[in-house]
Amino acid sequence: MKENYRILYKGGEGEVVEKKSRFIATIRPVESEDEAVSFIAEMKKKYWDAIHNCSAFTVGENFEISRCSDDGEPAQTAGRPMLDVFLGEEIHNVCAVVTRYFGGTLLGTGGLVRAYSGAVQEGLKNCVILEKKLAEKLELKTDYSDLGKIQYILAEQGITVLGSEYSDKVVLTALAPLSEAQGLKKKLTEGTGGRCLIELLDKVYFGVTGGETVIF
């Protein structure tokens, strides 16, 4: 499992115009090849009157599945440049369809490459891209006397607290990015003289967008 990688979290659209040809990019998150194929079919149905609906997608934390289609445009002028945008930006689990309405002027291979990649880049400006981070989900059990110290350490390290329970003891649930987990546990142990009981509940991916923590 990779410690972190970027995914498309929310899709969007963008458009560029080259010599009166319209290139409309529709971008959507996908978790599988089947989802991508279904989305491409949906866009081809929606834009049935366009001359081309070129596509590209990549799925998996290591780009395990990557496909592209020129849909009748000259080879390597549409789908591949679109895919190269995702690979270059290191965005995973994403599919794009760029719909072209012909404006009456041929663009040449260079013009097509610029238009299709440019449409995807424009569409990405209207998407939400999230960095997924691998983390340890920790349960921290403490007496009230050590709570202030623990809260200080968590805040200092920028650790996300998912929840808290207060009874005879205090139980906090926290997310520690994998790269910081060992150091955090050491600080908590030393800071409380070993009184903070730390239990690993799970390893999960999480991301933060708009101040909201998303767990995968």
JSON list of N, CA, C and O in Angstrom, two decimals, residues 128-175:
[
{"chain": "A", "resi": 128, "resn": "VAL", "atom": "N", "xyz": [-12.29, 18.49, -7.83]},
{"chain": "A", "resi": 128, "resn": "VAL", "atom": "CA", "xyz": [-11.65, 18.44, -6.51]},
{"chain": "A", "resi": 128, "resn": "VAL", "atom": "C", "xyz": [-10.69, 17.26, -6.50]},
{"chain": "A", "resi": 128, "resn": "VAL", "atom": "O", "xyz": [-11.10, 16.11, -6.70]},
{"chain": "A", "resi": 129, "resn": "ILE", "atom": "N", "xyz": [-9.42, 17.55, -6.32]},
{"chain": "A", "resi": 129, "resn": "ILE", "atom": "CA", "xyz": [-8.38, 16.52, -6.26]},
{"chain": "A", "resi": 129, "resn": "ILE", "atom": "C", "xyz": [-7.96, 16.37, -4.80]},
{"chain": "A", "resi": 129, "resn": "ILE", "atom": "O", "xyz": [-7.69, 17.37, -4.11]},
{"chain": "A", "resi": 130, "resn": "LEU", "atom": "N", "xyz": [-7.92, 15.15, -4.34]},
{"chain": "A", "resi": 130, "resn": "LEU", "atom": "CA", "xyz": [-7.67, 14.87, -2.93]},
{"chain": "A", "resi": 130, "resn": "LEU", "atom": "C", "xyz": [-6.42, 14.01, -2.79]},
{"chain": "A", "resi": 130, "resn": "LEU", "atom": "O", "xyz": [-6.21, 13.09, -3.58]},
{"chain": "A", "resi": 131, "resn": "GLU", "atom": "N", "xyz": [-5.61, 14.31, -1.79]},
{"chain": "A", "resi": 131, "resn": "GLU", "atom": "CA", "xyz": [-4.47, 13.45, -1.49]},
{"chain": "A", "resi": 131, "resn": "GLU", "atom": "C", "xyz": [-4.89, 12.42, -0.46]},
{"chain": "A", "resi": 131, "resn": "GLU", "atom": "O", "xyz": [-5.26, 12.77, 0.67]},
{"chain": "A", "resi": 132, "resn": "LYS", "atom": "N", "xyz": [-4.87, 11.15, -0.84]},
{"chain": "A", "resi": 132, "resn": "LYS", "atom": "CA", "xyz": [-5.18, 10.06, 0.09]},
{"chain": "A", "resi": 132, "resn": "LYS", "atom": "C", "xyz": [-3.91, 9.71, 0.87]},
{"chain": "A", "resi": 132, "resn": "LYS", "atom": "O", "xyz": [-2.87, 9.45, 0.27]},
{"chain": "A", "resi": 133, "resn": "LYS", "atom": "N", "xyz": [-4.03, 9.71, 2.19]},
{"chain": "A", "resi": 133, "resn": "LYS", "atom": "CA", "xyz": [-2.87, 9.39, 3.03]},
{"chain": "A", "resi": 133, "resn": "LYS", "atom": "C", "xyz": [-3.19, 8.15, 3.86]},
{"chain": "A", "resi": 133, "resn": "LYS", "atom": "O", "xyz": [-4.27, 8.04, 4.43]},
{"chain": "A", "resi": 134, "resn": "LEU", "atom": "N", "xyz": [-2.23, 7.25, 3.91]},
{"chain": "A", "resi": 134, "resn": "LEU", "atom": "CA", "xyz": [-2.37, 6.06, 4.74]},
{"chain": "A", "resi": 134, "resn": "LEU", "atom": "C", "xyz": [-2.09, 6.46, 6.19]},
{"chain": "A", "resi": 134, "resn": "LEU", "atom": "O", "xyz": [-1.11, 7.15, 6.48]},
{"chain": "A", "resi": 135, "resn": "ALA", "atom": "N", "xyz": [-2.98, 6.03, 7.09]},
{"chain": "A", "resi": 135, "resn": "ALA", "atom": "CA", "xyz": [-2.85, 6.44, 8.49]},
{"chain": "A", "resi": 135, "resn": "ALA", "atom": "C", "xyz": [-3.17, 5.29, 9.42]},
{"chain": "A", "resi": 135, "resn": "ALA", "atom": "O", "xyz": [-3.85, 4.32, 9.05]},
{"chain": "A", "resi": 136, "resn": "GLU", "atom": "N", "xyz": [-2.68, 5.42, 10.64]},
{"chain": "A", "resi": 136, "resn": "GLU", "atom": "CA", "xyz": [-3.07, 4.50, 11.71]},
{"chain": "A", "resi": 136, "resn": "GLU", "atom": "C", "xyz": [-4.23, 5.14, 12.47]},
{"chain": "A", "resi": 136, "resn": "GLU", "atom": "O", "xyz": [-4.15, 6.30, 12.90]},
{"chain": "A", "resi": 137, "resn": "LYS", "atom": "N", "xyz": [-5.30, 4.38, 12.60]},
{"chain": "A", "resi": 137, "resn": "LYS", "atom": "CA", "xyz": [-6.43, 4.82, 13.41]},
{"chain": "A", "resi": 137, "resn": "LYS", "atom": "C", "xyz": [-6.18, 4.32, 14.83]},
{"chain": "A", "resi": 137, "resn": "LYS", "atom": "O", "xyz": [-6.14, 3.12, 15.07]},
{"chain": "A", "resi": 138, "resn": "LEU", "atom": "N", "xyz": [-5.97, 5.26, 15.74]},
{"chain": "A", "resi": 138, "resn": "LEU", "atom": "CA", "xyz": [-5.52, 4.93, 17.09]},
{"chain": "A", "resi": 138, "resn": "LEU", "atom": "C", "xyz": [-6.60, 5.23, 18.13]},
{"chain": "A", "resi": 138, "resn": "LEU", "atom": "O", "xyz": [-7.30, 6.25, 18.03]},
{"chain": "A", "resi": 139, "resn": "GLU", "atom": "N", "xyz": [-6.69, 4.37, 19.12]},
{"chain": "A", "resi": 139, "resn": "GLU", "atom": "CA", "xyz": [-7.52, 4.65, 20.30]},
{"chain": "A", "resi": 139, "resn": "GLU", "atom": "C", "xyz": [-6.58, 5.03, 21.44]},
{"chain": "A", "resi": 139, "resn": "GLU", "atom": "O", "xyz": [-5.65, 4.30, 21.78]},
{"chain": "A", "resi": 140, "resn": "LEU", "atom": "N", "xyz": [-6.83, 6.19, 22.01]},
{"chain": "A", "resi": 140, "resn": "LEU", "atom": "CA", "xyz": [-6.01, 6.71, 23.11]},
{"chain": "A", "resi": 140, "resn": "LEU", "atom": "C", "xyz": [-6.86, 6.74, 24.37]},
{"chain": "A", "resi": 140, "resn": "LEU", "atom": "O", "xyz": [-7.87, 7.45, 24.43]},
{"chain": "A", "resi": 141, "resn": "LYS", "atom": "N", "xyz": [-6.46, 6.01, 25.38]},
{"chain": "A", "resi": 141, "resn": "LYS", "atom": "CA", "xyz": [-7.22, 5.95, 26.64]},
{"chain": "A", "resi": 141, "resn": "LYS", "atom": "C", "xyz": [-6.39, 6.61, 27.72]},
{"chain": "A", "resi": 141, "resn": "LYS", "atom": "O", "xyz": [-5.21, 6.27, 27.92]},
{"chain": "A", "resi": 142, "resn": "THR", "atom": "N", "xyz": [-7.00, 7.56, 28.43]},
{"chain": "A", "resi": 142, "resn": "THR", "atom": "CA", "xyz": [-6.24, 8.34, 29.39]},
{"chain": "A", "resi": 142, "resn": "THR", "atom": "C", "xyz": [-7.08, 8.76, 30.59]},
{"chain": "A", "resi": 142, "resn": "THR", "atom": "O", "xyz": [-8.31, 8.79, 30.52]},
{"chain": "A", "resi": 143, "resn": "ASP", "atom": "N", "xyz": [-6.40, 9.09, 31.68]},
{"chain": "A", "resi": 143, "resn": "ASP", "atom": "CA", "xyz": [-7.06, 9.74, 32.81]},
{"chain": "A", "resi": 143, "resn": "ASP", "atom": "C", "xyz": [-7.26, 11.22, 32.49]},
{"chain": "A", "resi": 143, "resn": "ASP", "atom": "O", "xyz": [-6.55, 11.79, 31.65]},
{"chain": "A", "resi": 144, "resn": "TYR", "atom": "N", "xyz": [-8.18, 11.85, 33.18]},
{"chain": "A", "resi": 144, "resn": "TYR", "atom": "CA", "xyz": [-8.45, 13.27, 32.95]},
{"chain": "A", "resi": 144, "resn": "TYR", "atom": "C", "xyz": [-7.21, 14.13, 33.23]},
{"chain": "A", "resi": 144, "resn": "TYR", "atom": "O", "xyz": [-7.02, 15.17, 32.60]},
{"chain": "A", "resi": 145, "resn": "SER", "atom": "N", "xyz": [-6.37, 13.68, 34.13]},
{"chain": "A", "resi": 145, "resn": "SER", "atom": "CA", "xyz": [-5.20, 14.47, 34.51]},
{"chain": "A", "resi": 145, "resn": "SER", "atom": "C", "xyz": [-4.21, 14.65, 33.35]},
{"chain": "A", "resi": 145, "resn": "SER", "atom": "O", "xyz": [-3.47, 15.63, 33.30]},
{"chain": "A", "resi": 146, "resn": "ASP", "atom": "N", "xyz": [-4.20, 13.69, 32.42]},
{"chain": "A", "resi": 146, "resn": "ASP", "atom": "CA", "xyz": [-3.27, 13.76, 31.28]},
{"chain": "A", "resi": 146, "resn": "ASP", "atom": "C", "xyz": [-3.93, 14.28, 30.00]},
{"chain": "A", "resi": 146, "resn": "ASP", "atom": "O", "xyz": [-3.26, 14.42, 28.97]},
{"chain": "A", "resi": 147, "resn": "LEU", "atom": "N", "xyz": [-5.24, 14.57, 30.07]},
{"chain": "A", "resi": 147, "resn": "LEU", "atom": "CA", "xyz": [-5.97, 14.93, 28.85]},
{"chain": "A", "resi": 147, "resn": "LEU", "atom": "C", "xyz": [-5.40, 16.20, 28.20]},
{"chain": "A", "resi": 147, "resn": "LEU", "atom": "O", "xyz": [-5.21, 16.25, 26.99]},
{"chain": "A", "resi": 148, "resn": "GLY", "atom": "N", "xyz": [-5.13, 17.21, 29.00]},
{"chain": "A", "resi": 148, "resn": "GLY", "atom": "CA", "xyz": [-4.61, 18.47, 28.45]},
{"chain": "A", "resi": 148, "resn": "GLY", "atom": "C", "xyz": [-3.30, 18.27, 27.72]},
{"chain": "A", "resi": 148, "resn": "GLY", "atom": "O", "xyz": [-3.09, 18.82, 26.63]},
{"chain": "A", "resi": 149, "resn": "LYS", "atom": "N", "xyz": [-2.40, 17.47, 28.31]},
{"chain": "A", "resi": 149, "resn": "LYS", "atom": "CA", "xyz": [-1.11, 17.20, 27.68]},
{"chain": "A", "resi": 149, "resn": "LYS", "atom": "C", "xyz": [-1.29, 16.47, 26.36]},
{"chain": "A", "resi": 149, "resn": "LYS", "atom": "O", "xyz": [-0.65, 16.80, 25.34]},
{"chain": "A", "resi": 150, "resn": "ILE", "atom": "N", "xyz": [-2.18, 15.48, 26.34]},
{"chain": "A", "resi": 150, "resn": "ILE", "atom": "CA", "xyz": [-2.43, 14.71, 25.12]},
{"chain": "A", "resi": 150, "resn": "ILE", "atom": "C", "xyz": [-3.02, 15.60, 24.04]},
{"chain": "A", "resi": 150, "resn": "ILE", "atom": "O", "xyz": [-2.61, 15.55, 22.87]},
{"chain": "A", "resi": 151, "resn": "GLN", "atom": "N", "xyz": [-4.00, 16.43, 24.41]},
{"chain": "A", "resi": 151, "resn": "GLN", "atom": "CA", "xyz": [-4.61, 17.33, 23.43]},
{"chain": "A", "resi": 151, "resn": "GLN", "atom": "C", "xyz": [-3.58, 18.30, 22.86]},
{"chain": "A", "resi": 151, "resn": "GLN", "atom": "O", "xyz": [-3.62, 18.64, 21.67]},
{"chain": "A", "resi": 152, "resn": "TYR", "atom": "N", "xyz": [-2.66, 18.74, 23.70]},
{"chain": "A", "resi": 152, "resn": "TYR", "atom": "CA", "xyz": [-1.61, 19.65, 23.25]},
{"chain": "A", "resi": 152, "resn": "TYR", "atom": "C", "xyz": [-0.71, 18.96, 22.22]},
{"chain": "A", "resi": 152, "resn": "TYR", "atom": "O", "xyz": [-0.39, 19.53, 21.16]},
{"chain": "A", "resi": 153, "resn": "ILE", "atom": "N", "xyz": [-0.30, 17.73, 22.51]},
{"chain": "A", "resi": 153, "resn": "ILE", "atom": "CA", "xyz": [0.56, 16.98, 21.59]},
{"chain": "A", "resi": 153, "resn": "ILE", "atom": "C", "xyz": [-0.15, 16.73, 20.26]},
{"chain": "A", "resi": 153, "resn": "ILE", "atom": "O", "xyz": [0.43, 16.91, 19.18]},
{"chain": "A", "resi": 154, "resn": "LEU", "atom": "N", "xyz": [-1.42, 16.34, 20.32]},
{"chain": "A", "resi": 154, "resn": "LEU", "atom": "CA", "xyz": [-2.17, 16.09, 19.09]},
{"chain": "A", "resi": 154, "resn": "LEU", "atom": "C", "xyz": [-2.29, 17.35, 18.25]},
{"chain": "A", "resi": 154, "resn": "LEU", "atom": "O", "xyz": [-2.13, 17.32, 17.03]},
{"chain": "A", "resi": 155, "resn": "ALA", "atom": "N", "xyz": [-2.59, 18.48, 18.90]},
{"chain": "A", "resi": 155, "resn": "ALA", "atom": "CA", "xyz": [-2.72, 19.75, 18.18]},
{"chain": "A", "resi": 155, "resn": "ALA", "atom": "C", "xyz": [-1.39, 20.18, 17.58]},
{"chain": "A", "resi": 155, "resn": "ALA", "atom": "O", "xyz": [-1.32, 20.66, 16.44]},
{"chain": "A", "resi": 156, "resn": "GLU", "atom": "N", "xyz": [-0.32, 20.00, 18.36]},
{"chain": "A", "resi": 156, "resn": "GLU", "atom": "CA", "xyz": [1.02, 20.38, 17.90]},
{"chain": "A", "resi": 156, "resn": "GLU", "atom": "C", "xyz": [1.42, 19.59, 16.66]},
{"chain": "A", "resi": 156, "resn": "GLU", "atom": "O", "xyz": [2.06, 20.12, 15.74]},
{"chain": "A", "resi": 157, "resn": "GLN", "atom": "N", "xyz": [1.02, 18.32, 16.61]},
{"chain": "A", "resi": 157, "resn": "GLN", "atom": "CA", "xyz": [1.37, 17.45, 15.48]},
{"chain": "A", "resi": 157, "resn": "GLN", "atom": "C", "xyz": [0.36, 17.56, 14.33]},
{"chain": "A", "resi": 157, "resn": "GLN", "atom": "O", "xyz": [0.54, 16.95, 13.29]},
{"chain": "A", "resi": 158, "resn": "GLY", "atom": "N", "xyz": [-0.71, 18.31, 14.53]},
{"chain": "A", "resi": 158, "resn": "GLY", "atom": "CA", "xyz": [-1.75, 18.44, 13.50]},
{"chain": "A", "resi": 158, "resn": "GLY", "atom": "C", "xyz": [-2.52, 17.16, 13.27]},
{"chain": "A", "resi": 158, "resn": "GLY", "atom": "O", "xyz": [-2.94, 16.87, 12.15]},
{"chain": "A", "resi": 159, "resn": "ILE", "atom": "N", "xyz": [-2.74, 16.39, 14.34]},
{"chain": "A", "resi": 159, "resn": "ILE", "atom": "CA", "xyz": [-3.42, 15.10, 14.24]},
{"chain": "A", "resi": 159, "resn": "ILE", "atom": "C", "xyz": [-4.93, 15.29, 14.29]},
{"chain": "A", "resi": 159, "resn": "ILE", "atom": "O", "xyz": [-5.46, 16.03, 15.12]},
{"chain": "A", "resi": 160, "resn": "THR", "atom": "N", "xyz": [-5.63, 14.60, 13.40]},
{"chain": "A", "resi": 160, "resn": "THR", "atom": "CA", "xyz": [-7.10, 14.65, 13.36]},
{"chain": "A", "resi": 160, "resn": "THR", "atom": "C", "xyz": [-7.70, 13.77, 14.44]},
{"chain": "A", "resi": 160, "resn": "THR", "atom": "O", "xyz": [-7.37, 12.59, 14.55]},
{"chain": "A", "resi": 161, "resn": "VAL", "atom": "N", "xyz": [-8.58, 14.36, 15.26]},
{"chain": "A", "resi": 161, "resn": "VAL", "atom": "CA", "xyz": [-9.31, 13.60, 16.28]},
{"chain": "A", "resi": 161, "resn": "VAL", "atom": "C", "xyz": [-10.71, 13.32, 15.75]},
{"chain": "A", "resi": 161, "resn": "VAL", "atom": "O", "xyz": [-11.47, 14.23, 15.43]},
{"chain": "A", "resi": 162, "resn": "LEU", "atom": "N", "xyz": [-11.03, 12.04, 15.61]},
{"chain": "A", "resi": 162, "resn": "LEU", "atom": "CA", "xyz": [-12.31, 11.64, 15.02]},
{"chain": "A", "resi": 162, "resn": "LEU", "atom": "C", "xyz": [-13.45, 11.63, 16.02]},
{"chain": "A", "resi": 162, "resn": "LEU", "atom": "O", "xyz": [-14.61, 11.83, 15.66]},
{"chain": "A", "resi": 163, "resn": "GLY", "atom": "N", "xyz": [-13.11, 11.35, 17.28]},
{"chain": "A", "resi": 163, "resn": "GLY", "atom": "CA", "xyz": [-14.17, 11.28, 18.27]},
{"chain": "A", "resi": 163, "resn": "GLY", "atom": "C", "xyz": [-13.62, 11.17, 19.67]},
{"chain": "A", "resi": 163, "resn": "GLY", "atom": "O", "xyz": [-12.43, 10.94, 19.87]},
{"chain": "A", "resi": 164, "resn": "SER", "atom": "N", "xyz": [-14.50, 11.36, 20.64]},
{"chain": "A", "resi": 164, "resn": "SER", "atom": "CA", "xyz": [-14.08, 11.28, 22.05]},
{"chain": "A", "resi": 164, "resn": "SER", "atom": "C", "xyz": [-15.23, 10.76, 22.90]},
{"chain": "A", "resi": 164, "resn": "SER", "atom": "O", "xyz": [-16.40, 11.02, 22.61]},
{"chain": "A", "resi": 165, "resn": "GLU", "atom": "N", "xyz": [-14.86, 10.01, 23.94]},
{"chain": "A", "resi": 165, "resn": "GLU", "atom": "CA", "xyz": [-15.83, 9.49, 24.90]},
{"chain": "A", "resi": 165, "resn": "GLU", "atom": "C", "xyz": [-15.34, 9.83, 26.30]},
{"chain": "A", "resi": 165, "resn": "GLU", "atom": "O", "xyz": [-14.16, 9.65, 26.62]},
{"chain": "A", "resi": 166, "resn": "TYR", "atom": "N", "xyz": [-16.27, 10.31, 27.12]},
{"chain": "A", "resi": 166, "resn": "TYR", "atom": "CA", "xyz": [-15.91, 10.71, 28.47]},
{"chain": "A", "resi": 166, "resn": "TYR", "atom": "C", "xyz": [-16.72, 9.90, 29.48]},
{"chain": "A", "resi": 166, "resn": "TYR", "atom": "O", "xyz": [-17.94, 9.97, 29.50]},
{"chain": "A", "resi": 167, "resn": "SER", "atom": "N", "xyz": [-16.04, 9.14, 30.30]},
{"chain": "A", "resi": 167, "resn": "SER", "atom": "CA", "xyz": [-16.68, 8.41, 31.40]},
{"chain": "A", "resi": 167, "resn": "SER", "atom": "C", "xyz": [-15.71, 8.46, 32.58]},
{"chain": "A", "resi": 167, "resn": "SER", "atom": "O", "xyz": [-15.24, 9.54, 32.93]},
{"chain": "A", "resi": 168, "resn": "ASP", "atom": "N", "xyz": [-15.39, 7.33, 33.19]},
{"chain": "A", "resi": 168, "resn": "ASP", "atom": "CA", "xyz": [-14.36, 7.35, 34.23]},
{"chain": "A", "resi": 168, "resn": "ASP", "atom": "C", "xyz": [-12.98, 7.59, 33.62]},
{"chain": "A", "resi": 168, "resn": "ASP", "atom": "O", "xyz": [-12.07, 8.08, 34.28]},
{"chain": "A", "resi": 169, "resn": "LYS", "atom": "N", "xyz": [-12.85, 7.26, 32.34]},
{"chain": "A", "resi": 169, "resn": "LYS", "atom": "CA", "xyz": [-11.63, 7.54, 31.56]},
{"chain": "A", "resi": 169, "resn": "LYS", "atom": "C", "xyz": [-12.05, 8.37, 30.34]},
{"chain": "A", "resi": 169, "resn": "LYS", "atom": "O", "xyz": [-13.23, 8.49, 30.02]},
{"chain": "A", "resi": 170, "resn": "VAL", "atom": "N", "xyz": [-11.05, 8.90, 29.65]},
{"chain": "A", "resi": 170, "resn": "VAL", "atom": "CA", "xyz": [-11.30, 9.58, 28.38]},
{"chain": "A", "resi": 170, "resn": "VAL", "atom": "C", "xyz": [-10.73, 8.70, 27.27]},
{"chain": "A", "resi": 170, "resn": "VAL", "atom": "O", "xyz": [-9.59, 8.24, 27.36]},
{"chain": "A", "resi": 171, "resn": "VAL", "atom": "N", "xyz": [-11.54, 8.48, 26.23]},
{"chain": "A", "resi": 171, "resn": "VAL", "atom": "CA", "xyz": [-11.09, 7.69, 25.08]},
{"chain": "A", "resi": 171, "resn": "VAL", "atom": "C", "xyz": [-11.18, 8.57, 23.84]},
{"chain": "A", "resi": 171, "resn": "VAL", "atom": "O", "xyz": [-12.26, 9.04, 23.48]},
{"chain": "A", "resi": 172, "resn": "LEU", "atom": "N", "xyz": [-10.04, 8.79, 23.20]},
{"chain": "A", "resi": 172, "resn": "LEU", "atom": "CA", "xyz": [-9.98, 9.58, 21.97]},
{"chain": "A", "resi": 172, "resn": "LEU", "atom": "C", "xyz": [-9.66, 8.65, 20.80]},
{"chain": "A", "resi": 172, "resn": "LEU", "atom": "O", "xyz": [-8.87, 7.71, 20.94]},
{"chain": "A", "resi": 173, "resn": "THR", "atom": "N", "xyz": [-10.28, 8.92, 19.66]},
{"chain": "A", "resi": 173, "resn": "THR", "atom": "CA", "xyz": [-9.95, 8.21, 18.43]},
{"chain": "A", "resi": 173, "resn": "THR", "atom": "C", "xyz": [-9.25, 9.19, 17.50]},
{"chain": "A", "resi": 173, "resn": "THR", "atom": "O", "xyz": [-9.81, 10.25, 17.19]},
{"chain": "A", "resi": 174, "resn": "ALA", "atom": "N", "xyz": [-8.03, 8.86, 17.08]},
{"chain": "A", "resi": 174, "resn": "ALA", "atom": "CA", "xyz": [-7.23, 9.79, 16.29]},
{"chain": "A", "resi": 174, "resn": "ALA", "atom": "C", "xyz": [-6.67, 9.12, 15.04]},
{"chain": "A", "resi": 174, "resn": "ALA", "atom": "O", "xyz": [-6.51, 7.90, 14.98]},
{"chain": "A", "resi": 175, "resn": "LEU", "atom": "N", "xyz": [-6.40, 9.95, 14.03]},
{"chain": "A", "resi": 175, "resn": "LEU", "atom": "CA", "xyz": [-5.80, 9.49, 12.78]},
{"chain": "A", "resi": 175, "resn": "LEU", "atom": "C", "xyz": [-4.38, 10.03, 12.69]},
{"chain": "A", "resi": 175, "resn": "LEU", "atom": "O", "xyz": [-4.17, 11.24, 12.61]}
]
